[in-house]
mmCIF file of C-alpha atoms and ligand atoms in Angstrom:
data_model
loop_
_atom_site.group_PDB
_atom_site.id
_atom_site.type_symbol
_atom_site.label_atom_id
_atom_site.label_comp_id
_atom_site.label_asym_id
_atom_site.label_seq_id
_atom_site.Cartn_x
_atom_site.Cartn_y
_atom_site.Cartn_z
ATOM 1 C CA MET A 1 -0.050 0.428 -0.035
ATOM 2 C CA THR A 2 1.535 3.325 -1.099
ATOM 3 C CA LEU A 3 1.407 6.067 1.738
ATOM 4 C CA LYS A 4 -0.447 9.300 0.395
ATOM 5 C CA SER A 5 1.031 11.843 2.223
ATOM 6 C CA THR A 6 3.805 12.674 -0.815
ATOM 7 C CA ASP A 7 1.074 12.750 -3.205
ATOM 8 C CA LEU A 8 -1.170 15.353 -1.280
ATOM 9 C CA ILE A 9 1.723 17.677 -0.242
ATOM 10 C CA HIS A 10 3.323 17.456 -4.059
ATOM 11 C CA HIS A 11 0.560 17.366 -6.126
ATOM 12 C CA PRO A 12 1.471 18.715 -9.189
ATOM 13 C CA TYR A 13 -1.798 20.797 -10.125
ATOM 14 C CA LYS A 14 -1.114 24.498 -10.415
ATOM 15 C CA PRO A 15 -3.625 26.980 -10.252
ATOM 16 C CA PRO A 16 -3.995 29.022 -12.916
ATOM 17 C CA ALA A 17 -1.915 32.315 -12.797
ATOM 18 C CA GLY A 18 -3.319 35.911 -13.055
ATOM 19 C CA PHE A 19 -6.396 35.515 -10.744
ATOM 20 C CA ASP A 20 -7.414 39.078 -9.782
ATOM 21 C CA SER A 21 -9.950 40.407 -7.163
ATOM 22 C CA PRO A 22 -10.407 43.474 -5.008
ATOM 23 C CA GLN A 23 -8.602 42.393 -2.054
ATOM 24 C CA PRO A 24 -4.788 40.768 -2.101
ATOM 25 C CA GLY A 25 -4.871 37.193 -1.387
ATOM 26 C CA VAL A 26 -4.194 36.021 2.285
ATOM 27 C CA TYR A 27 -0.292 34.569 1.842
ATOM 28 C CA LYS A 28 0.761 32.433 5.000
ATOM 29 C CA ALA A 29 4.301 31.291 5.324
ATOM 30 C CA SER A 30 7.364 30.165 7.588
ATOM 31 C CA THR A 31 8.501 28.875 4.861
ATOM 32 C CA ILE A 32 9.054 30.977 1.439
ATOM 33 C CA ILE A 33 10.180 28.052 -1.421
ATOM 34 C CA PHE A 34 13.040 29.107 -3.849
ATOM 35 C CA PRO A 35 13.222 27.465 -7.362
ATOM 36 C CA ASN A 36 16.963 27.160 -6.839
ATOM 37 C CA VAL A 37 19.668 26.853 -5.238
ATOM 38 C CA ALA A 38 21.344 30.413 -7.095
ATOM 39 C CA ALA A 39 17.995 32.345 -5.494
ATOM 40 C CA LEU A 40 18.547 31.357 -2.440
ATOM 41 C CA ARG A 41 21.777 32.675 -2.606
ATOM 42 C CA ALA A 42 21.020 35.566 -3.878
ATOM 43 C CA ARG A 43 18.015 36.716 -1.387
ATOM 44 C CA ASP A 44 17.701 39.874 -0.897
ATOM 45 C CA TRP A 45 14.752 41.163 1.536
ATOM 46 C CA LYS A 46 15.636 44.617 2.507
ATOM 47 C CA HIS A 47 13.974 46.476 -0.915
ATOM 48 C CA LYS A 48 10.964 43.888 -1.384
ATOM 49 C CA THR A 49 12.370 42.617 -4.689
ATOM 50 C CA GLY A 50 11.678 39.068 -3.937
ATOM 51 C CA TYR A 51 10.713 36.579 -0.599
ATOM 52 C CA THR A 52 13.102 35.038 1.858
ATOM 53 C CA TYR A 53 10.923 33.863 4.681
ATOM 54 C CA GLY A 54 7.611 34.538 6.122
ATOM 55 C CA LEU A 55 8.970 37.080 8.916
ATOM 56 C CA HIS A 56 10.589 39.131 6.349
ATOM 57 C CA GLY A 57 7.621 39.487 4.144
ATOM 58 C CA THR A 58 4.707 38.046 1.904
ATOM 59 C CA PRO A 59 2.575 39.286 -1.052
ATOM 60 C CA THR A 60 0.502 39.923 2.097
ATOM 61 C CA THR A 61 2.394 42.343 4.841
ATOM 62 C CA PHE A 62 4.213 43.742 1.266
ATOM 63 C CA ALA A 63 0.981 44.928 -0.110
ATOM 64 C CA LEU A 64 -0.241 46.289 3.773
ATOM 65 C CA GLU A 65 2.936 48.327 4.222
ATOM 66 C CA GLU A 66 2.438 50.095 1.121
ATOM 67 C CA ARG A 67 -0.850 51.285 1.666
ATOM 68 C CA ILE A 68 0.467 52.343 5.169
ATOM 69 C CA ALA A 69 3.340 54.379 3.912
ATOM 70 C CA THR A 70 0.585 55.912 1.357
ATOM 71 C CA LEU A 71 -1.177 56.809 4.136
ATOM 72 C CA GLU A 72 1.156 58.558 6.200
ATOM 73 C CA GLY A 73 3.180 60.411 3.262
ATOM 74 C CA ALA A 74 5.885 57.866 3.763
ATOM 75 C CA LYS A 75 8.607 56.088 1.561
ATOM 76 C CA HIS A 76 9.255 53.011 3.958
ATOM 77 C CA CYS A 77 7.006 51.010 6.413
ATOM 78 C CA LEU A 78 7.243 48.359 8.266
ATOM 79 C CA LEU A 79 4.366 45.895 10.581
ATOM 80 C CA VAL A 80 4.973 45.171 13.772
ATOM 81 C CA PRO A 81 2.739 43.160 15.837
ATOM 82 C CA SER A 82 1.686 46.036 18.057
ATOM 83 C CA GLY A 83 1.493 49.588 18.343
ATOM 84 C CA LEU A 84 4.007 49.652 21.365
ATOM 85 C CA ALA A 85 6.127 46.695 19.546
ATOM 86 C CA ALA A 86 6.569 49.755 16.901
ATOM 87 C CA ILE A 87 7.618 51.702 19.683
ATOM 88 C CA ALA A 88 10.236 49.175 20.928
ATOM 89 C CA CYS A 89 11.447 48.585 18.027
ATOM 90 C CA VAL A 90 12.623 52.310 17.515
ATOM 91 C CA ASP A 91 13.988 52.522 20.606
ATOM 92 C CA PHE A 92 16.062 49.543 19.971
ATOM 93 C CA SER A 93 17.168 50.254 16.648
ATOM 94 C CA LEU A 94 18.194 53.860 17.179
ATOM 95 C CA LEU A 95 19.477 53.805 20.516
ATOM 96 C CA SER A 96 22.484 52.511 22.328
ATOM 97 C CA SER A 97 23.898 52.316 26.506
ATOM 98 C CA GLY A 98 24.633 55.718 27.159
ATOM 99 C CA ASP A 99 22.079 57.408 24.743
ATOM 100 C CA GLU A 100 19.256 59.663 26.604
ATOM 101 C CA VAL A 101 15.543 59.684 24.698
ATOM 102 C CA LEU A 102 13.142 62.303 26.081
ATOM 103 C CA LEU A 103 9.714 61.613 26.123
ATOM 104 C CA PRO A 104 6.840 64.320 26.285
ATOM 105 C CA ASP A 105 5.125 64.034 29.631
ATOM 106 C CA ASN A 106 1.957 63.410 28.308
ATOM 107 C CA ALA A 107 3.265 59.894 26.498
ATOM 108 C CA TYR A 108 1.227 56.790 25.859
ATOM 109 C CA GLY A 109 1.855 55.212 29.101
ATOM 110 C CA PRO A 110 4.004 52.230 27.878
ATOM 111 C CA ASN A 111 6.114 54.137 25.799
ATOM 112 C CA ARG A 112 7.396 55.413 29.286
ATOM 113 C CA THR A 113 7.575 52.486 30.891
ATOM 114 C CA LEU A 114 9.831 50.688 28.455
ATOM 115 C CA ALA A 115 12.489 53.550 28.990
ATOM 116 C CA GLU A 116 11.704 53.322 32.910
ATOM 117 C CA ASN A 117 12.474 49.421 32.883
ATOM 118 C CA GLU A 118 14.134 47.638 29.549
ATOM 119 C CA LEU A 119 15.483 50.856 28.460
ATOM 120 C CA ARG A 120 17.320 52.007 31.770
ATOM 121 C CA GLN A 121 18.535 48.245 32.145
ATOM 122 C CA TRP A 122 20.383 48.721 29.711
ATOM 123 C CA GLY A 123 21.637 51.858 30.537
ATOM 124 C CA ILE A 124 19.979 53.975 27.976
ATOM 125 C CA THR A 125 18.584 57.640 29.955
ATOM 126 C CA HIS A 126 14.811 59.332 29.717
ATOM 127 C CA GLN A 127 13.506 62.906 30.552
ATOM 128 C CA ARG A 128 10.361 63.386 30.168
ATOM 129 C CA TYR A 129 9.841 67.401 28.281
ATOM 130 C CA ASP A 130 6.603 69.400 29.092
ATOM 131 C CA PRO A 131 4.967 68.840 24.929
ATOM 132 C CA MET A 132 3.515 72.421 25.564
ATOM 133 C CA ASP A 133 6.481 73.780 26.190
ATOM 134 C CA PRO A 134 8.725 74.442 23.368
ATOM 135 C CA ALA A 135 11.561 76.127 25.928
ATOM 136 C CA ASP A 136 11.534 73.283 27.802
ATOM 137 C CA LEU A 137 12.115 70.553 25.319
ATOM 138 C CA GLU A 138 15.139 72.915 24.154
ATOM 139 C CA ARG A 139 16.626 72.988 27.630
ATOM 140 C CA ARG A 140 16.696 69.553 27.693
ATOM 141 C CA LEU A 141 18.472 68.559 24.560
ATOM 142 C CA GLY A 142 21.863 67.902 24.629
ATOM 143 C CA PRO A 143 24.963 65.850 23.644
ATOM 144 C CA ARG A 144 23.424 62.523 24.624
ATOM 145 C CA THR A 145 20.091 63.010 23.424
ATOM 146 C CA ARG A 146 19.619 60.293 20.317
ATOM 147 C CA LEU A 147 15.656 60.249 19.874
ATOM 148 C CA VAL A 148 12.933 62.009 20.714
ATOM 149 C CA TRP A 149 9.034 61.272 21.216
ATOM 150 C CA LEU A 150 6.338 62.970 19.467
ATOM 151 C CA GLU A 151 2.427 62.322 20.384
ATOM 152 C CA ALA A 152 -0.425 64.690 19.157
ATOM 153 C CA PRO A 153 -2.810 64.747 21.200
ATOM 154 C CA GLY A 154 -1.113 63.827 24.264
ATOM 155 C CA SER A 155 -2.544 60.171 25.389
ATOM 156 C CA VAL A 156 -5.547 60.997 27.825
ATOM 157 C CA THR A 157 -4.923 64.443 28.930
ATOM 158 C CA MET A 158 -5.428 65.214 25.182
ATOM 159 C CA GLU A 159 -3.066 68.723 24.911
ATOM 160 C CA PHE A 160 -2.476 69.176 21.399
ATOM 161 C CA PRO A 161 1.222 70.504 21.145
ATOM 162 C CA PRO A 162 3.393 72.866 18.558
ATOM 163 C CA LEU A 163 4.308 70.089 16.857
ATOM 164 C CA ALA A 164 6.238 71.668 14.180
ATOM 165 C CA HIS A 165 7.686 73.603 16.803
ATOM 166 C CA LEU A 166 9.066 70.667 18.655
ATOM 167 C CA ALA A 167 10.045 68.668 15.717
ATOM 168 C CA HIS A 168 12.045 71.689 14.276
ATOM 169 C CA LEU A 169 14.176 72.432 17.357
ATOM 170 C CA CYS A 170 15.460 68.265 17.168
ATOM 171 C CA ARG A 171 16.022 69.184 13.706
ATOM 172 C CA GLN A 172 18.304 71.792 13.685
ATOM 173 C CA ARG A 173 20.370 69.782 15.843
ATOM 174 C CA GLY A 174 20.032 66.503 14.087
ATOM 175 C CA ILE A 175 18.700 64.729 16.374
ATOM 176 C CA THR A 176 16.074 62.284 15.076
ATOM 177 C CA THR A 177 12.259 62.073 16.143
ATOM 178 C CA ALA A 178 9.599 59.798 16.243
ATOM 179 C CA LEU A 179 5.843 60.759 16.647
ATOM 180 C CA ASP A 180 3.502 57.980 17.730
ATOM 181 C CA ASN A 181 0.682 59.354 15.250
ATOM 182 C CA THR A 182 -2.103 56.818 15.668
ATOM 183 C CA TRP A 183 -4.577 59.400 16.834
ATOM 184 C CA GLY A 184 -4.405 61.165 13.190
ATOM 185 C CA ALA A 185 -4.005 57.875 11.678
ATOM 186 C CA GLY A 186 -2.631 59.347 8.480
ATOM 187 C CA LEU A 187 -5.894 61.150 8.022
ATOM 188 C CA ALA A 188 -5.714 64.467 10.284
ATOM 189 C CA PHE A 189 -1.850 65.664 9.968
ATOM 190 C CA ASN A 190 0.965 64.300 7.744
ATOM 191 C CA GLY A 191 3.448 63.530 10.305
ATOM 192 C CA PHE A 192 6.581 64.218 8.046
ATOM 193 C CA ASP A 193 5.066 67.301 6.880
ATOM 194 C CA LEU A 194 4.395 69.528 9.630
ATOM 195 C CA GLY A 195 4.610 73.145 8.464
ATOM 196 C CA ARG A 196 6.446 75.545 9.865
ATOM 197 C CA GLY A 197 8.693 75.485 12.897
ATOM 198 C CA ASP A 198 8.648 78.980 13.541
ATOM 199 C CA ARG A 199 7.701 82.002 10.673
ATOM 200 C CA PHE A 200 12.019 82.134 9.877
ATOM 201 C CA THR A 201 12.469 78.237 9.887
ATOM 202 C CA PRO A 202 11.498 75.588 6.999
ATOM 203 C CA THR A 203 8.879 72.926 6.959
ATOM 204 C CA SER A 204 9.513 70.795 9.672
ATOM 205 C CA GLY A 205 8.390 66.469 10.243
ATOM 206 C CA ALA A 206 9.509 63.566 11.890
ATOM 207 C CA ASP A 207 11.714 61.370 10.555
ATOM 208 C CA ILE A 208 9.932 58.517 11.496
ATOM 209 C CA VAL A 209 5.818 58.142 12.047
ATOM 210 C CA VAL A 210 4.411 54.883 14.146
ATOM 211 C CA GLN A 211 1.219 54.185 14.103
ATOM 212 C CA ALA A 212 -0.956 51.515 16.269
ATOM 213 C CA LEU A 213 -2.670 50.165 13.685
ATOM 214 C CA THR A 214 -4.844 48.376 16.034
ATOM 215 C CA LYS A 215 -6.992 51.301 16.325
ATOM 216 C CA TYR A 216 -8.716 52.923 14.069
ATOM 217 C CA PRO A 217 -6.884 51.322 10.369
ATOM 218 C CA SER A 218 -7.742 47.731 12.120
ATOM 219 C CA GLY A 219 -11.534 49.465 13.156
ATOM 220 C CA GLY A 220 -12.401 46.162 14.824
ATOM 221 C CA GLY A 221 -11.332 45.746 18.099
ATOM 222 C CA ASP A 222 -9.705 42.256 17.343
ATOM 223 C CA VAL A 223 -6.190 43.132 15.362
ATOM 224 C CA LEU A 224 -3.305 44.024 17.333
ATOM 225 C CA MET A 225 -0.474 45.707 14.979
ATOM 226 C CA GLY A 226 1.722 48.599 14.769
ATOM 227 C CA SER A 227 3.394 50.193 11.730
ATOM 228 C CA ILE A 228 6.811 52.010 11.010
ATOM 229 C CA ALA A 229 7.087 54.369 8.483
ATOM 230 C CA THR A 230 10.143 56.373 6.822
ATOM 231 C CA ARG A 231 10.923 58.455 3.891
ATOM 232 C CA ASP A 232 14.498 58.087 4.233
ATOM 233 C CA GLU A 233 16.152 54.598 2.731
ATOM 234 C CA ALA A 234 18.827 54.181 5.124
ATOM 235 C CA LEU A 235 16.679 55.184 8.524
ATOM 236 C CA HIS A 236 14.304 52.284 6.786
ATOM 237 C CA VAL A 237 17.123 50.226 6.254
ATOM 238 C CA ARG A 238 18.563 50.223 9.558
ATOM 239 C CA LEU A 239 14.843 49.815 11.418
ATOM 240 C CA LYS A 240 14.384 46.808 8.953
ATOM 241 C CA PHE A 241 17.664 45.297 10.201
ATOM 242 C CA THR A 242 16.392 45.627 13.943
ATOM 243 C CA HIS A 243 12.885 44.354 12.780
ATOM 244 C CA MET A 244 15.044 41.231 11.398
ATOM 245 C CA ARG A 245 17.097 40.682 13.765
ATOM 246 C CA ILE A 246 14.153 40.948 16.568
ATOM 247 C CA GLY A 247 11.626 38.724 15.039
ATOM 248 C CA PHE A 248 8.178 40.863 15.029
ATOM 249 C CA GLY A 249 6.836 38.861 12.543
ATOM 250 C CA VAL A 250 2.793 39.437 11.871
ATOM 251 C CA GLY A 251 0.130 36.799 10.883
ATOM 252 C CA GLY A 252 -1.483 36.745 7.655
ATOM 253 C CA ASN A 253 -5.050 36.843 8.624
ATOM 254 C CA ASP A 254 -4.412 40.205 11.029
ATOM 255 C CA VAL A 255 -2.797 41.839 7.499
ATOM 256 C CA GLU A 256 -5.582 40.565 5.616
ATOM 257 C CA ALA A 257 -8.656 41.720 8.266
ATOM 258 C CA VAL A 258 -6.562 45.421 8.282
ATOM 259 C CA LEU A 259 -6.145 45.484 4.330
ATOM 260 C CA ARG A 260 -10.140 45.048 4.556
ATOM 261 C CA SER A 261 -10.849 47.815 6.803
ATOM 262 C CA LEU A 262 -8.484 50.170 5.750
ATOM 263 C CA ALA A 263 -10.653 51.251 2.761
ATOM 264 C CA SER A 264 -13.420 52.431 4.908
ATOM 265 C CA LEU A 265 -10.904 54.127 7.274
ATOM 266 C CA PRO A 266 -11.596 57.833 6.003
ATOM 267 C CA LEU A 267 -15.460 56.799 6.438
ATOM 268 C CA ARG A 268 -15.289 55.274 9.778
ATOM 269 C CA TYR A 269 -13.106 58.318 10.985
ATOM 270 C CA GLN A 270 -15.196 60.894 9.971
ATOM 271 C CA ALA A 271 -17.814 59.495 12.004
ATOM 272 C CA HIS A 272 -16.293 58.562 15.281
ATOM 273 C CA ASP A 273 -15.180 62.467 14.466
ATOM 274 C CA ALA A 274 -18.752 63.942 14.523
ATOM 275 C CA ALA A 275 -20.439 61.676 16.752
ATOM 276 C CA ALA A 276 -17.086 62.281 19.227
ATOM 277 C CA ARG A 277 -17.923 66.399 18.760
ATOM 278 C CA SER A 278 -21.063 66.372 19.121
ATOM 279 C CA LEU A 279 -20.829 64.381 22.301
ATOM 280 C CA ALA A 280 -18.482 66.441 23.643
ATOM 281 C CA ARG A 281 -20.052 70.173 22.887
ATOM 282 C CA TRP A 282 -23.033 68.588 24.994
ATOM 283 C CA LEU A 283 -21.047 67.436 27.503
ATOM 284 C CA GLN A 284 -19.272 71.323 28.095
ATOM 285 C CA GLN A 285 -22.794 72.306 28.685
ATOM 286 C CA GLN A 286 -23.159 70.146 31.888
ATOM 287 C CA PRO A 287 -23.002 70.973 35.306
ATOM 288 C CA GLN A 288 -21.474 67.873 36.775
ATOM 289 C CA VAL A 289 -18.540 69.086 34.070
ATOM 290 C CA ALA A 290 -15.533 71.054 34.957
ATOM 291 C CA GLN A 291 -13.917 71.247 31.422
ATOM 292 C CA VAL A 292 -14.088 68.862 28.189
ATOM 293 C CA LEU A 293 -10.353 67.987 26.705
ATOM 294 C CA HIS A 294 -10.829 67.837 22.978
ATOM 295 C CA PRO A 295 -8.283 69.660 20.314
ATOM 296 C CA ALA A 296 -11.417 70.153 18.117
ATOM 297 C CA LEU A 297 -12.734 72.739 21.237
ATOM 298 C CA GLU A 298 -11.890 75.782 21.722
ATOM 299 C CA GLY A 299 -10.562 76.523 24.551
ATOM 300 C CA SER A 300 -8.990 72.683 25.145
ATOM 301 C CA PRO A 301 -5.621 72.750 25.570
ATOM 302 C CA GLY A 302 -2.991 73.362 22.510
ATOM 303 C CA HIS A 303 -6.568 73.854 20.016
ATOM 304 C CA GLU A 304 -4.404 76.536 18.461
ATOM 305 C CA HIS A 305 -2.067 74.362 17.140
ATOM 306 C CA TRP A 306 -4.947 71.565 16.601
ATOM 307 C CA ARG A 307 -6.511 74.433 13.995
ATOM 308 C CA ALA A 308 -3.277 75.326 12.964
ATOM 309 C CA LEU A 309 -1.571 71.793 11.695
ATOM 310 C CA CYS A 310 -5.369 69.947 10.550
ATOM 311 C CA GLY A 311 -7.277 73.406 9.431
ATOM 312 C CA ASP A 312 -9.936 75.388 10.052
ATOM 313 C CA ASP A 313 -12.186 72.008 8.914
ATOM 314 C CA GLY A 314 -9.681 69.305 10.142
ATOM 315 C CA GLN A 315 -10.281 66.447 11.675
ATOM 316 C CA ALA A 316 -10.178 65.194 15.127
ATOM 317 C CA ALA A 317 -10.831 61.131 15.720
ATOM 318 C CA GLY A 318 -12.880 59.925 18.206
ATOM 319 C CA LEU A 319 -11.861 60.540 21.658
ATOM 320 C CA PHE A 320 -12.421 63.396 24.374
ATOM 321 C CA SER A 321 -11.580 63.441 28.276
ATOM 322 C CA VAL A 322 -13.759 64.658 30.626
ATOM 323 C CA VAL A 323 -12.584 66.726 33.908
ATOM 324 C CA PHE A 324 -15.595 65.739 36.528
ATOM 325 C CA HIS A 325 -16.345 68.943 39.257
ATOM 326 C CA GLU A 326 -13.763 68.208 42.231
ATOM 327 C CA ARG A 327 -16.914 67.785 43.957
ATOM 328 C CA TYR A 328 -16.861 64.308 43.174
ATOM 329 C CA SER A 329 -14.978 61.633 44.468
ATOM 330 C CA PRO A 330 -12.896 58.635 42.211
ATOM 331 C CA ALA A 331 -15.846 56.272 43.482
ATOM 332 C CA GLN A 332 -18.211 58.498 42.688
ATOM 333 C CA VAL A 333 -16.846 59.019 38.960
ATOM 334 C CA ASP A 334 -16.033 55.075 38.832
ATOM 335 C CA ALA A 335 -19.694 54.792 39.733
ATOM 336 C CA PHE A 336 -20.665 57.357 36.707
ATOM 337 C CA CYS A 337 -18.572 54.718 34.507
ATOM 338 C CA ASP A 338 -20.499 51.331 35.798
ATOM 339 C CA ALA A 339 -23.960 53.218 35.165
ATOM 340 C CA LEU A 340 -22.830 53.664 31.836
ATOM 341 C CA GLN A 341 -24.561 50.851 28.937
ATOM 342 C CA LEU A 342 -23.427 51.940 25.462
ATOM 343 C CA PHE A 343 -20.021 53.000 26.465
ATOM 344 C CA ARG A 344 -18.349 50.112 28.185
ATOM 345 C CA ILE A 345 -14.853 49.807 30.050
ATOM 346 C CA GLY A 346 -11.810 48.774 28.613
ATOM 347 C CA TYR A 347 -8.569 49.874 27.227
ATOM 348 C CA SER A 348 -7.654 50.919 23.303
ATOM 349 C CA TRP A 349 -10.139 52.634 20.572
ATOM 350 C CA GLY A 350 -10.701 52.552 17.253
ATOM 351 C CA GLY A 351 -13.601 49.960 17.363
ATOM 352 C CA PRO A 352 -17.173 49.789 17.009
ATOM 353 C CA VAL A 353 -18.038 49.914 20.798
ATOM 354 C CA SER A 354 -17.538 53.164 23.031
ATOM 355 C CA LEU A 355 -15.394 52.776 25.235
ATOM 356 C CA VAL A 356 -15.075 54.801 28.899
ATOM 357 C CA VAL A 357 -11.938 54.950 31.212
ATOM 358 C CA PRO A 358 -11.109 56.487 34.479
ATOM 359 C CA TYR A 359 -7.415 57.763 34.819
ATOM 360 C CA ASP A 360 -5.861 58.710 37.793
ATOM 361 C CA LEU A 361 -4.102 61.823 36.675
ATOM 362 C CA PRO A 362 -1.339 62.874 39.436
ATOM 363 C CA SER A 363 -0.247 59.193 39.834
ATOM 364 C CA MET A 364 1.129 59.731 35.994
ATOM 365 C CA ARG A 365 2.866 62.423 35.125
ATOM 366 C CA SER A 366 6.224 64.395 36.542
ATOM 367 C CA ALA A 367 5.712 65.971 39.825
ATOM 368 C CA GLU A 368 8.546 67.841 38.784
ATOM 369 C CA LEU A 369 6.619 69.249 35.601
ATOM 370 C CA GLY A 370 3.770 69.411 37.142
ATOM 371 C CA THR A 371 1.921 69.519 33.802
ATOM 372 C CA TRP A 372 -1.126 68.685 35.460
ATOM 373 C CA LYS A 373 -3.133 71.251 36.978
ATOM 374 C CA HIS A 374 -6.548 69.669 37.296
ATOM 375 C CA ARG A 375 -8.291 69.089 40.694
ATOM 376 C CA GLY A 376 -11.365 66.967 39.412
ATOM 377 C CA VAL A 377 -11.341 63.415 38.250
ATOM 378 C CA LEU A 378 -10.593 62.742 34.784
ATOM 379 C CA ALA A 379 -12.474 59.799 32.378
ATOM 380 C CA ARG A 380 -11.255 59.599 28.442
ATOM 381 C CA PHE A 381 -13.919 58.395 26.082
ATOM 382 C CA SER A 382 -13.309 57.026 22.456
ATOM 383 C CA VAL A 383 -16.335 57.305 21.517
ATOM 384 C CA GLY A 384 -17.723 54.229 19.010
ATOM 385 C CA LEU A 385 -19.957 54.013 15.748
ATOM 386 C CA GLU A 386 -23.419 53.848 17.629
ATOM 387 C CA HIS A 387 -25.475 56.497 16.549
ATOM 388 C CA ALA A 388 -24.726 59.602 18.931
ATOM 389 C CA ALA A 389 -28.348 59.925 20.290
ATOM 390 C CA ASP A 390 -27.753 56.625 22.110
ATOM 391 C CA LEU A 391 -24.676 57.855 23.130
ATOM 392 C CA GLN A 392 -25.789 60.864 24.396
ATOM 393 C CA ALA A 393 -29.184 59.556 26.174
ATOM 394 C CA ASP A 394 -26.434 57.079 27.671
ATOM 395 C CA LEU A 395 -24.283 59.756 29.277
ATOM 396 C CA GLU A 396 -27.656 61.556 30.640
ATOM 397 C CA GLN A 397 -29.087 58.311 33.130
ATOM 398 C CA ALA A 398 -25.753 58.188 33.960
ATOM 399 C CA LEU A 399 -25.380 61.738 35.092
ATOM 400 C CA ALA A 400 -28.535 62.018 36.214
ATOM 401 C CA ALA A 401 -27.097 59.167 38.664
ATOM 402 C CA LEU A 402 -23.950 61.131 39.461
ATOM 403 C CA GLY A 403 -26.305 64.028 40.791
HETATM 404 C C1 LIG B 1 -2.890 52.043 22.016
HETATM 405 C C2 LIG B 1 -1.942 53.261 21.594
HETATM 406 C C3 LIG B 1 -0.305 52.370 21.272
HETATM 407 C C4 LIG B 1 0.038 50.664 21.658
HETATM 408 O O1 LIG B 1 -0.844 50.123 20.920
HETATM 409 P P1 LIG B 1 -1.033 48.509 21.009
HETATM 410 O O2 LIG B 1 -0.547 47.999 19.773
HETATM 411 O O3 LIG B 1 -2.078 48.600 21.959
HETATM 412 O O4 LIG B 1 0.148 48.223 21.356
HETATM 413 C C5 LIG B 1 0.197 53.516 21.130
HETATM 414 N N1 LIG B 1 0.375 54.931 20.732
HETATM 415 C C6 LIG B 1 -0.884 54.805 21.134
HETATM 416 C C7 LIG B 1 -0.891 56.516 21.189
HETATM 417 C C8 LIG B 1 -1.816 54.448 21.068
HETATM 418 O O5 LIG B 1 -3.208 55.057 21.308
#
């Protein structure tokens, strides 16, 4: 009796070439087969001219990388398994023992905790700077500063910094900047072209733009992925070497999920934005609320910088935070969050479900910089794709319970 396994593995049938459909195919591989030894020896994984190993690219991952590069206004892009992995890959690639990295005081929290733990352990120091005060950043830039992180708006507290000015200060000194562009999603502004640092200086931009594709590009709350976009070829190759050596692979099915969602990204982003703005404006009128932090609302910190960069009719994602009146205790704000029905309690954002998280701000901020001045408790809202009127009714009933 012949075993069938060989026939099943090495079957002579080959589907006809030339298949085409709206969605790129899902290729999944660790092993990629070379036609002969010469091709194996001549492998080149650097320039997307061929395939070597699943970790270094498939037609599916290359397709998403090219689309994200287009979205960000970049030339090159690398995919990594999460937004945080994108941050880590940039740090690992550019920083060596004795170097210093600067982070905005309102940076995405895990960016800071990576600096406080692994980077510190490897002899890399960090400082936090006040992102709303370019003079503060300028004072901290020194001979050991190798990388400066930028983020707009700040995580949780939503201050919109003068990005062009911050990027310009670094570029003048030849210091690399990396922008976390998760909020802007490549739509609200171009991270590589931030306008003028000031009225005497040329156009400024970040050198590296990362994004948590987990958020708006995925749009489903069911995929983790990150991207690292660059315009500079040498910088891209440096990051790609690190990416290869660390082994940051992404799965073909996850990439397909993002490719499917990407076509509707601009429409979803607009819908999240419109609903969030209407709820944010309504919340401004409520007596329980001391302040709504949303960069597109006048009076919100950095509103003028948002307007300068994103335009008078600019876009603004679906996120905002609310500072409750200081008469409410953290326990009362927790109870308010628990009372919400449509807004669910959970981290991350960008999916169809609206989310809320209360934060303990004083413990997240540098005491030295004193960038958080409010006394009331803060809750961060991520507006999903539900009907805005239903979300407003939900907020209304939970606020009534707050008293
Ligand atoms: C969510 C987020 C990240 C990290 O993304 P993950 O895919 O969850 O690791 C990074 N930066 C910002 C601003 C984020 O909101």
